[in-house]
Each structure stands twice: as C-alpha cells, then as structure tokens.
Amino acid sequence: MQGIAKAALLQPSTKGDSNKESLSIDNFANKPVSLTSLSFTYFPKSQSLISAVKLTEREAIQRDVLTIYYPRGSIYFGSGECQNQLDYDIEDMIFNSDLDHKAELHKPENPTRKNDEAKGWHCHIKVNRKDLPDFLGRVFIRHKVDTTNDASHKSQFLYSMSALRETPSLGGLTFKDGSITQNAECTDMKKSLPLNTDSFSSVEYID
C-alpha cells in the first residue's frame, strides 16, 4: 500500500505486563489480500462535520458501501453539487426502502436517527472497491476531515483496512490523534450498543 506513513500497532496491555507486541505497518502492506470481508467504523478526530465513516465490504459484489454520519441538514449528499464533486450518482445511494438497506451497513452505537436524531443521521453510498481510496480522499477533503496538505485520516482509514484484514480478531484501533476504528457492525437497527474502547489496540506513528 502506498502513501501510508509507517506505524506500529501496539496490542492492549495487560495489568503488570510491560512488554507490548509491536507490528510494523509494512507487515500489513506487503502481504496478499485475503478474502476476509471488512466491516468497521472510523471515527475521525477532526473539525469536520463528519463524525464517523462505516465501511462494509460485500463479498459477492465488487461494490462496497460507505456509510457517512453527519448532523442532519449540514451536508446534502443527495444533491447535485456533492455528487458532481465526489463523482457519484443518486443510483449509487442506498435508501431505507431499498432491499440492500441492511443492519450491517450501520455502526453499532446510534445506528440510525431513530436511536438518536443528532448522532444517527447518515447516508449510504456504493463505491467500486478499486476506487475506494480515491473516493474516500475526495470525501475527506471536501468535508474538511483532511486537507490537500495533510491526508492523515485517509491514511489511518486505509491502515485500518490493512490491519483488520490481517488480524480480524482485533476489537478496534486507537490513533495518536484521538481517532478511533471500531471493528464491529450493527446487528439490529432498533438497538444502540455503547462504544467501548478498552480492548482496542493503539497505533503509534513513526516519523
């Protein structure tokens, strides 16, 4: 994987254990991609209105789903301007009435606005798997998660993809800037499961 800063993955420490296992990001970047389907949510620590981005890979389809959480009325992903800037069509979106609108597309905590009007507002966009990094970069820059000079959140999202594909048992990741990746998905849109980061592994960037 290119364009990602080197990092070390530190496993959660246990009480009385001072030795943490450290894995270089190169360990993830240079290995063949497995068939493991990813389903995680990235919570960027930024000034952006975007509070979370959920990735759901679909095994039989080369089009994955990005679910983007943001305050109601603050961003109009269904409008022409956003579609033109990010290069997608209204047909690429999934709505509540669609057959492929499923629980696993959502984050576990406040998955929909019925759980929490402010924290559950979101949209679903289908993205070709090969185009995902570029599309994600456009979303993050347009909505000020990243800037043209600093794509650290895109890098952390892509790093999460590599780390969780290599080690699916990881509960999640915490980054030095306060961003979080939760390796879980919603199983019931009527329920909200609190986010608990106690078992998450920490990622330290190396200059």
PDB file of C-alpha atoms in Angstrom:
ATOM      1  CA  MET A   1       0.000   0.000   0.000  1.00  0.00           C
ATOM      2  CA  GLN A   2       1.479   3.343  -0.979  1.00  0.00           C
ATOM      3  CA  GLY A   3       1.225   6.740   0.641  1.00  0.00           C
ATOM      4  CA  ILE A   4       0.714   5.499   4.209  1.00  0.00           C
ATOM      5  CA  ALA A   5       3.020   6.608   6.986  1.00  0.00           C
ATOM      6  CA  LYS A   6       4.853   3.872   8.833  1.00  0.00           C
ATOM      7  CA  ALA A   7       3.235   2.901  12.103  1.00  0.00           C
ATOM      8  CA  ALA A   8       3.495   0.401  14.899  1.00  0.00           C
ATOM      9  CA  LEU A   9       0.489  -1.486  16.201  1.00  0.00           C
ATOM     10  CA  LEU A  10       0.587  -1.910  19.959  1.00  0.00           C
ATOM     11  CA  GLN A  11      -1.548  -4.666  21.435  1.00  0.00           C
ATOM     12  CA  PRO A  12      -3.621  -3.757  24.519  1.00  0.00           C
ATOM     13  CA  SER A  13      -1.522  -4.053  27.651  1.00  0.00           C
ATOM     14  CA  THR A  14      -2.493  -6.393  30.456  1.00  0.00           C
ATOM     15  CA  LYS A  15      -2.058  -5.466  34.078  1.00  0.00           C
ATOM     16  CA  GLY A  16       1.522  -5.991  35.132  1.00  0.00           C
ATOM     17  CA  ASP A  17       2.719  -6.639  31.592  1.00  0.00           C
ATOM     18  CA  SER A  18       5.169  -4.020  30.370  1.00  0.00           C
ATOM     19  CA  ASN A  19       6.009  -5.749  27.072  1.00  0.00           C
ATOM     20  CA  LYS A  20       3.705  -4.760  24.205  1.00  0.00           C
ATOM     21  CA  GLU A  21       3.843  -6.505  20.868  1.00  0.00           C
ATOM     22  CA  SER A  22       4.722  -4.084  18.079  1.00  0.00           C
ATOM     23  CA  LEU A  23       3.942  -4.728  14.421  1.00  0.00           C
ATOM     24  CA  SER A  24       5.199  -2.562  11.563  1.00  0.00           C
ATOM     25  CA  ILE A  25       2.649  -1.317   9.070  1.00  0.00           C
ATOM     26  CA  ASP A  26       4.886  -2.912   6.412  1.00  0.00           C
ATOM     27  CA  ASN A  27       3.778  -6.283   7.792  1.00  0.00           C
ATOM     28  CA  PHE A  28       0.265  -5.453   6.630  1.00  0.00           C
ATOM     29  CA  ALA A  29       1.038  -3.568   3.432  1.00  0.00           C
ATOM     30  CA  ASN A  30       3.138  -6.200   1.658  1.00  0.00           C
ATOM     31  CA  LYS A  31       1.051  -9.335   2.209  1.00  0.00           C
ATOM     32  CA  PRO A  32      -1.517 -10.744  -0.248  1.00  0.00           C
ATOM     33  CA  VAL A  33      -5.077  -9.626   0.354  1.00  0.00           C
ATOM     34  CA  SER A  34      -7.229 -12.317   1.953  1.00  0.00           C
ATOM     35  CA  LEU A  35     -10.927 -12.919   1.365  1.00  0.00           C
ATOM     36  CA  THR A  36     -11.833 -11.525   4.793  1.00  0.00           C
ATOM     37  CA  SER A  37     -14.701  -9.068   4.467  1.00  0.00           C
ATOM     38  CA  LEU A  38     -14.266  -5.842   6.414  1.00  0.00           C
ATOM     39  CA  SER A  39     -16.969  -4.164   8.444  1.00  0.00           C
ATOM     40  CA  PHE A  40     -15.677  -1.335  10.633  1.00  0.00           C
ATOM     41  CA  THR A  41     -16.331   2.284  11.567  1.00  0.00           C
ATOM     42  CA  TYR A  42     -13.697   5.020  11.581  1.00  0.00           C
ATOM     43  CA  PHE A  43     -14.310   7.974  13.910  1.00  0.00           C
ATOM     44  CA  PRO A  44     -12.073  10.875  12.785  1.00  0.00           C
ATOM     45  CA  LYS A  45     -10.882  13.311  15.434  1.00  0.00           C
ATOM     46  CA  SER A  46     -11.203  16.445  13.321  1.00  0.00           C
ATOM     47  CA  GLN A  47     -13.089  19.714  12.873  1.00  0.00           C
ATOM     48  CA  SER A  48     -15.238  18.145  10.161  1.00  0.00           C
ATOM     49  CA  LEU A  49     -18.997  17.757  10.426  1.00  0.00           C
ATOM     50  CA  ILE A  50     -18.457  14.091   9.540  1.00  0.00           C
ATOM     51  CA  SER A  51     -18.437  12.153  12.807  1.00  0.00           C
ATOM     52  CA  ALA A  52     -17.999   8.594  11.506  1.00  0.00           C
ATOM     53  CA  VAL A  53     -17.472   6.579   8.319  1.00  0.00           C
ATOM     54  CA  LYS A  54     -18.563   2.929   8.244  1.00  0.00           C
ATOM     55  CA  LEU A  55     -17.086   0.587   5.624  1.00  0.00           C
ATOM     56  CA  THR A  56     -18.981  -2.557   4.681  1.00  0.00           C
ATOM     57  CA  GLU A  57     -17.366  -4.893   2.165  1.00  0.00           C
ATOM     58  CA  ARG A  58     -19.753  -7.169   0.288  1.00  0.00           C
ATOM     59  CA  GLU A  59     -18.173 -10.494  -0.648  1.00  0.00           C
ATOM     60  CA  ALA A  60     -20.107 -11.274  -3.815  1.00  0.00           C
ATOM     61  CA  ILE A  61     -20.111  -7.714  -5.164  1.00  0.00           C
ATOM     62  CA  GLN A  62     -17.140  -5.554  -6.089  1.00  0.00           C
ATOM     63  CA  ARG A  63     -19.067  -2.530  -4.808  1.00  0.00           C
ATOM     64  CA  ASP A  64     -18.665  -1.792  -1.130  1.00  0.00           C
ATOM     65  CA  VAL A  65     -20.710   0.619   0.970  1.00  0.00           C
ATOM     66  CA  LEU A  66     -19.529   3.716   2.816  1.00  0.00           C
ATOM     67  CA  THR A  67     -21.968   4.929   5.451  1.00  0.00           C
ATOM     68  CA  ILE A  68     -21.245   8.521   6.408  1.00  0.00           C
ATOM     69  CA  TYR A  69     -22.563  10.023   9.664  1.00  0.00           C
ATOM     70  CA  TYR A  70     -23.075  13.779   9.987  1.00  0.00           C
ATOM     71  CA  PRO A  71     -25.533  16.250  11.586  1.00  0.00           C
ATOM     72  CA  ARG A  72     -28.937  16.431   9.937  1.00  0.00           C
ATOM     73  CA  GLY A  73     -29.170  19.182   7.334  1.00  0.00           C
ATOM     74  CA  SER A  74     -25.455  20.021   7.449  1.00  0.00           C
ATOM     75  CA  ILE A  75     -24.460  18.107   4.273  1.00  0.00           C
ATOM     76  CA  TYR A  76     -26.632  17.153   1.309  1.00  0.00           C
ATOM     77  CA  PHE A  77     -25.151  14.009  -0.194  1.00  0.00           C
ATOM     78  CA  GLY A  78     -28.267  13.607  -2.329  1.00  0.00           C
ATOM     79  CA  SER A  79     -27.797  16.964  -4.043  1.00  0.00           C
ATOM     80  CA  GLY A  80     -26.191  17.569  -7.427  1.00  0.00           C
ATOM     81  CA  GLU A  81     -23.237  19.620  -6.169  1.00  0.00           C
ATOM     82  CA  CYS A  82     -21.998  16.936  -3.782  1.00  0.00           C
ATOM     83  CA  GLN A  83     -22.498  14.240  -6.402  1.00  0.00           C
ATOM     84  CA  ASN A  84     -20.605  16.258  -9.016  1.00  0.00           C
ATOM     85  CA  GLN A  85     -17.697  16.991  -6.694  1.00  0.00           C
ATOM     86  CA  LEU A  86     -17.394  13.406  -5.459  1.00  0.00           C
ATOM     87  CA  ASP A  87     -18.353  11.722  -8.756  1.00  0.00           C
ATOM     88  CA  TYR A  88     -21.315   9.509  -7.862  1.00  0.00           C
ATOM     89  CA  ASP A  89     -24.989   9.347  -8.854  1.00  0.00           C
ATOM     90  CA  ILE A  90     -28.221   9.109  -6.903  1.00  0.00           C
ATOM     91  CA  GLU A  91     -28.406   5.475  -8.075  1.00  0.00           C
ATOM     92  CA  ASP A  92     -25.213   4.827  -6.094  1.00  0.00           C
ATOM     93  CA  MET A  93     -27.003   5.627  -2.829  1.00  0.00           C
ATOM     94  CA  ILE A  94     -28.934   3.176  -0.653  1.00  0.00           C
ATOM     95  CA  PHE A  95     -32.179   4.355   0.915  1.00  0.00           C
ATOM     96  CA  ASN A  96     -34.342   2.913   3.688  1.00  0.00           C
ATOM     97  CA  SER A  97     -36.791   1.382   1.220  1.00  0.00           C
ATOM     98  CA  ASP A  98     -34.100  -0.438  -0.794  1.00  0.00           C
ATOM     99  CA  LEU A  99     -33.689  -4.203  -0.465  1.00  0.00           C
ATOM    100  CA  ASP A 100     -29.974  -3.883   0.284  1.00  0.00           C
ATOM    101  CA  HIS A 101     -30.575  -1.492   3.195  1.00  0.00           C
ATOM    102  CA  LYS A 102     -29.414  -3.806   5.973  1.00  0.00           C
ATOM    103  CA  ALA A 103     -28.337  -3.519   9.604  1.00  0.00           C
ATOM    104  CA  GLU A 104     -24.691  -4.368   8.908  1.00  0.00           C
ATOM    105  CA  LEU A 105     -24.260  -1.159   6.921  1.00  0.00           C
ATOM    106  CA  HIS A 106     -24.538   0.822  10.159  1.00  0.00           C
ATOM    107  CA  LYS A 107     -22.352   1.451  13.199  1.00  0.00           C
ATOM    108  CA  PRO A 108     -23.383  -0.315  16.440  1.00  0.00           C
ATOM    109  CA  GLU A 109     -23.894   2.823  18.560  1.00  0.00           C
ATOM    110  CA  ASN A 110     -26.803   5.007  17.441  1.00  0.00           C
ATOM    111  CA  PRO A 111     -27.016   3.256  14.082  1.00  0.00           C
ATOM    112  CA  THR A 112     -29.957   5.347  12.825  1.00  0.00           C
ATOM    113  CA  ARG A 113     -31.734   8.610  13.599  1.00  0.00           C
ATOM    114  CA  LYS A 114     -34.456   6.573  15.326  1.00  0.00           C
ATOM    115  CA  ASN A 115     -31.884   5.824  18.046  1.00  0.00           C
ATOM    116  CA  ASP A 116     -30.606   9.395  18.192  1.00  0.00           C
ATOM    117  CA  GLU A 117     -31.721  12.132  15.800  1.00  0.00           C
ATOM    118  CA  ALA A 118     -28.420  14.022  16.091  1.00  0.00           C
ATOM    119  CA  LYS A 119     -25.914  11.139  16.155  1.00  0.00           C
ATOM    120  CA  GLY A 120     -27.715   8.660  13.913  1.00  0.00           C
ATOM    121  CA  TRP A 121     -28.214  10.768  10.770  1.00  0.00           C
ATOM    122  CA  HIS A 122     -26.342   9.212   7.846  1.00  0.00           C
ATOM    123  CA  CYS A 123     -26.241   8.237   4.189  1.00  0.00           C
ATOM    124  CA  HIS A 124     -25.071   5.122   2.304  1.00  0.00           C
ATOM    125  CA  ILE A 125     -23.005   5.340  -0.892  1.00  0.00           C
ATOM    126  CA  LYS A 126     -21.954   2.348  -3.012  1.00  0.00           C
ATOM    127  CA  VAL A 127     -18.358   2.586  -4.240  1.00  0.00           C
ATOM    128  CA  ASN A 128     -16.409   0.330  -6.599  1.00  0.00           C
ATOM    129  CA  ARG A 129     -13.792  -1.422  -4.482  1.00  0.00           C
ATOM    130  CA  LYS A 130     -10.886  -0.386  -6.691  1.00  0.00           C
ATOM    131  CA  ASP A 131     -11.998   3.268  -6.457  1.00  0.00           C
ATOM    132  CA  LEU A 132     -12.442   3.338  -2.689  1.00  0.00           C
ATOM    133  CA  PRO A 133      -9.150   5.068  -1.707  1.00  0.00           C
ATOM    134  CA  ASP A 134      -9.649   7.885  -4.223  1.00  0.00           C
ATOM    135  CA  PHE A 135     -13.324   8.327  -3.348  1.00  0.00           C
ATOM    136  CA  LEU A 136     -12.548   8.373   0.368  1.00  0.00           C
ATOM    137  CA  GLY A 137      -9.866  11.008  -0.244  1.00  0.00           C
ATOM    138  CA  ARG A 138     -12.350  13.236  -2.099  1.00  0.00           C
ATOM    139  CA  VAL A 139     -14.924  12.896   0.683  1.00  0.00           C
ATOM    140  CA  PHE A 140     -12.394  13.700   3.393  1.00  0.00           C
ATOM    141  CA  ILE A 141     -11.004  16.765   1.608  1.00  0.00           C
ATOM    142  CA  ARG A 142     -14.374  18.156   0.524  1.00  0.00           C
ATOM    143  CA  HIS A 143     -15.786  17.884   4.040  1.00  0.00           C
ATOM    144  CA  LYS A 144     -12.618  19.005   5.824  1.00  0.00           C
ATOM    145  CA  VAL A 145     -11.685  15.746   7.522  1.00  0.00           C
ATOM    146  CA  ASP A 146      -8.358  16.089   5.668  1.00  0.00           C
ATOM    147  CA  THR A 147      -6.712  18.893   3.717  1.00  0.00           C
ATOM    148  CA  THR A 148      -4.796  18.862   0.446  1.00  0.00           C
ATOM    149  CA  ASN A 149      -1.591  19.069   2.513  1.00  0.00           C
ATOM    150  CA  ASP A 150      -2.497  16.518   5.179  1.00  0.00           C
ATOM    151  CA  ALA A 151      -4.260  13.243   4.368  1.00  0.00           C
ATOM    152  CA  SER A 152      -3.598  11.619   7.739  1.00  0.00           C
ATOM    153  CA  HIS A 153      -7.205  10.498   8.247  1.00  0.00           C
ATOM    154  CA  LYS A 154      -7.317   8.802   4.867  1.00  0.00           C
ATOM    155  CA  SER A 155      -4.043   7.083   5.773  1.00  0.00           C
ATOM    156  CA  GLN A 156      -5.436   5.931   9.111  1.00  0.00           C
ATOM    157  CA  PHE A 157      -8.595   4.619   7.444  1.00  0.00           C
ATOM    158  CA  LEU A 158      -6.564   2.647   4.885  1.00  0.00           C
ATOM    159  CA  TYR A 159      -4.252   1.428   7.632  1.00  0.00           C
ATOM    160  CA  SER A 160      -7.316   0.170   9.499  1.00  0.00           C
ATOM    161  CA  MET A 161      -8.331  -1.797   6.416  1.00  0.00           C
ATOM    162  CA  SER A 162      -4.933  -3.497   6.240  1.00  0.00           C
ATOM    163  CA  ALA A 163      -4.624  -4.171   9.974  1.00  0.00           C
ATOM    164  CA  LEU A 164      -8.136  -5.584  10.381  1.00  0.00           C
ATOM    165  CA  ARG A 165      -7.860  -7.709   7.266  1.00  0.00           C
ATOM    166  CA  GLU A 166      -4.622  -9.189   8.598  1.00  0.00           C
ATOM    167  CA  THR A 167      -5.959  -9.598  12.152  1.00  0.00           C
ATOM    168  CA  PRO A 168      -9.773  -9.829  12.080  1.00  0.00           C
ATOM    169  CA  SER A 169      -9.906 -10.563  15.814  1.00  0.00           C
ATOM    170  CA  LEU A 170      -8.831  -7.020  16.731  1.00  0.00           C
ATOM    171  CA  GLY A 171     -11.613  -5.224  18.573  1.00  0.00           C
ATOM    172  CA  GLY A 172     -10.502  -1.887  17.209  1.00  0.00           C
ATOM    173  CA  LEU A 173      -7.710   0.666  16.943  1.00  0.00           C
ATOM    174  CA  THR A 174      -6.938   3.946  18.665  1.00  0.00           C
ATOM    175  CA  PHE A 175      -4.727   6.504  16.957  1.00  0.00           C
ATOM    176  CA  LYS A 176      -2.431   9.077  18.492  1.00  0.00           C
ATOM    177  CA  ASP A 177      -4.591  11.982  17.290  1.00  0.00           C
ATOM    178  CA  GLY A 178      -7.635  10.614  19.131  1.00  0.00           C
ATOM    179  CA  SER A 179      -9.292   8.972  16.122  1.00  0.00           C
ATOM    180  CA  ILE A 180     -10.821   5.506  16.630  1.00  0.00           C
ATOM    181  CA  THR A 181     -11.577   2.483  14.467  1.00  0.00           C
ATOM    182  CA  GLN A 182     -14.241   0.104  15.780  1.00  0.00           C
ATOM    183  CA  ASN A 183     -14.185  -3.398  14.303  1.00  0.00           C
ATOM    184  CA  ALA A 184     -17.895  -4.155  14.645  1.00  0.00           C
ATOM    185  CA  GLU A 185     -21.185  -3.704  12.876  1.00  0.00           C
ATOM    186  CA  CYS A 186     -24.814  -3.183  13.787  1.00  0.00           C
ATOM    187  CA  THR A 187     -26.929  -6.341  14.044  1.00  0.00           C
ATOM    188  CA  ASP A 188     -30.230  -4.689  14.993  1.00  0.00           C
ATOM    189  CA  MET A 189     -31.057  -1.141  13.879  1.00  0.00           C
ATOM    190  CA  LYS A 190     -33.507  -0.795  16.769  1.00  0.00           C
ATOM    191  CA  LYS A 191     -30.731  -1.172  19.327  1.00  0.00           C
ATOM    192  CA  SER A 192     -27.776   1.057  20.224  1.00  0.00           C
ATOM    193  CA  LEU A 193     -24.668  -0.617  21.658  1.00  0.00           C
ATOM    194  CA  PRO A 194     -22.260   1.696  23.564  1.00  0.00           C
ATOM    195  CA  LEU A 195     -18.794   2.155  22.118  1.00  0.00           C
ATOM    196  CA  ASN A 196     -16.194   0.594  24.435  1.00  0.00           C
ATOM    197  CA  THR A 197     -12.522   1.042  23.517  1.00  0.00           C
ATOM    198  CA  ASP A 198     -10.995  -0.893  26.446  1.00  0.00           C
ATOM    199  CA  SER A 199      -9.846  -3.784  24.256  1.00  0.00           C
ATOM    200  CA  PHE A 200      -8.656  -1.650  21.330  1.00  0.00           C
ATOM    201  CA  SER A 201      -5.030  -1.710  20.195  1.00  0.00           C
ATOM    202  CA  SER A 202      -3.137   1.569  19.979  1.00  0.00           C
ATOM    203  CA  VAL A 203      -1.308   2.747  16.853  1.00  0.00           C
ATOM    204  CA  GLU A 204       1.781   4.945  17.222  1.00  0.00           C
ATOM    205  CA  TYR A 205       3.121   6.722  14.160  1.00  0.00           C
ATOM    206  CA  ILE A 206       6.860   6.738  13.491  1.00  0.00           C
ATOM    207  CA  ASP A 207       8.498   9.746  11.836  1.00  0.00           C
TER     208      ASP A 207
END
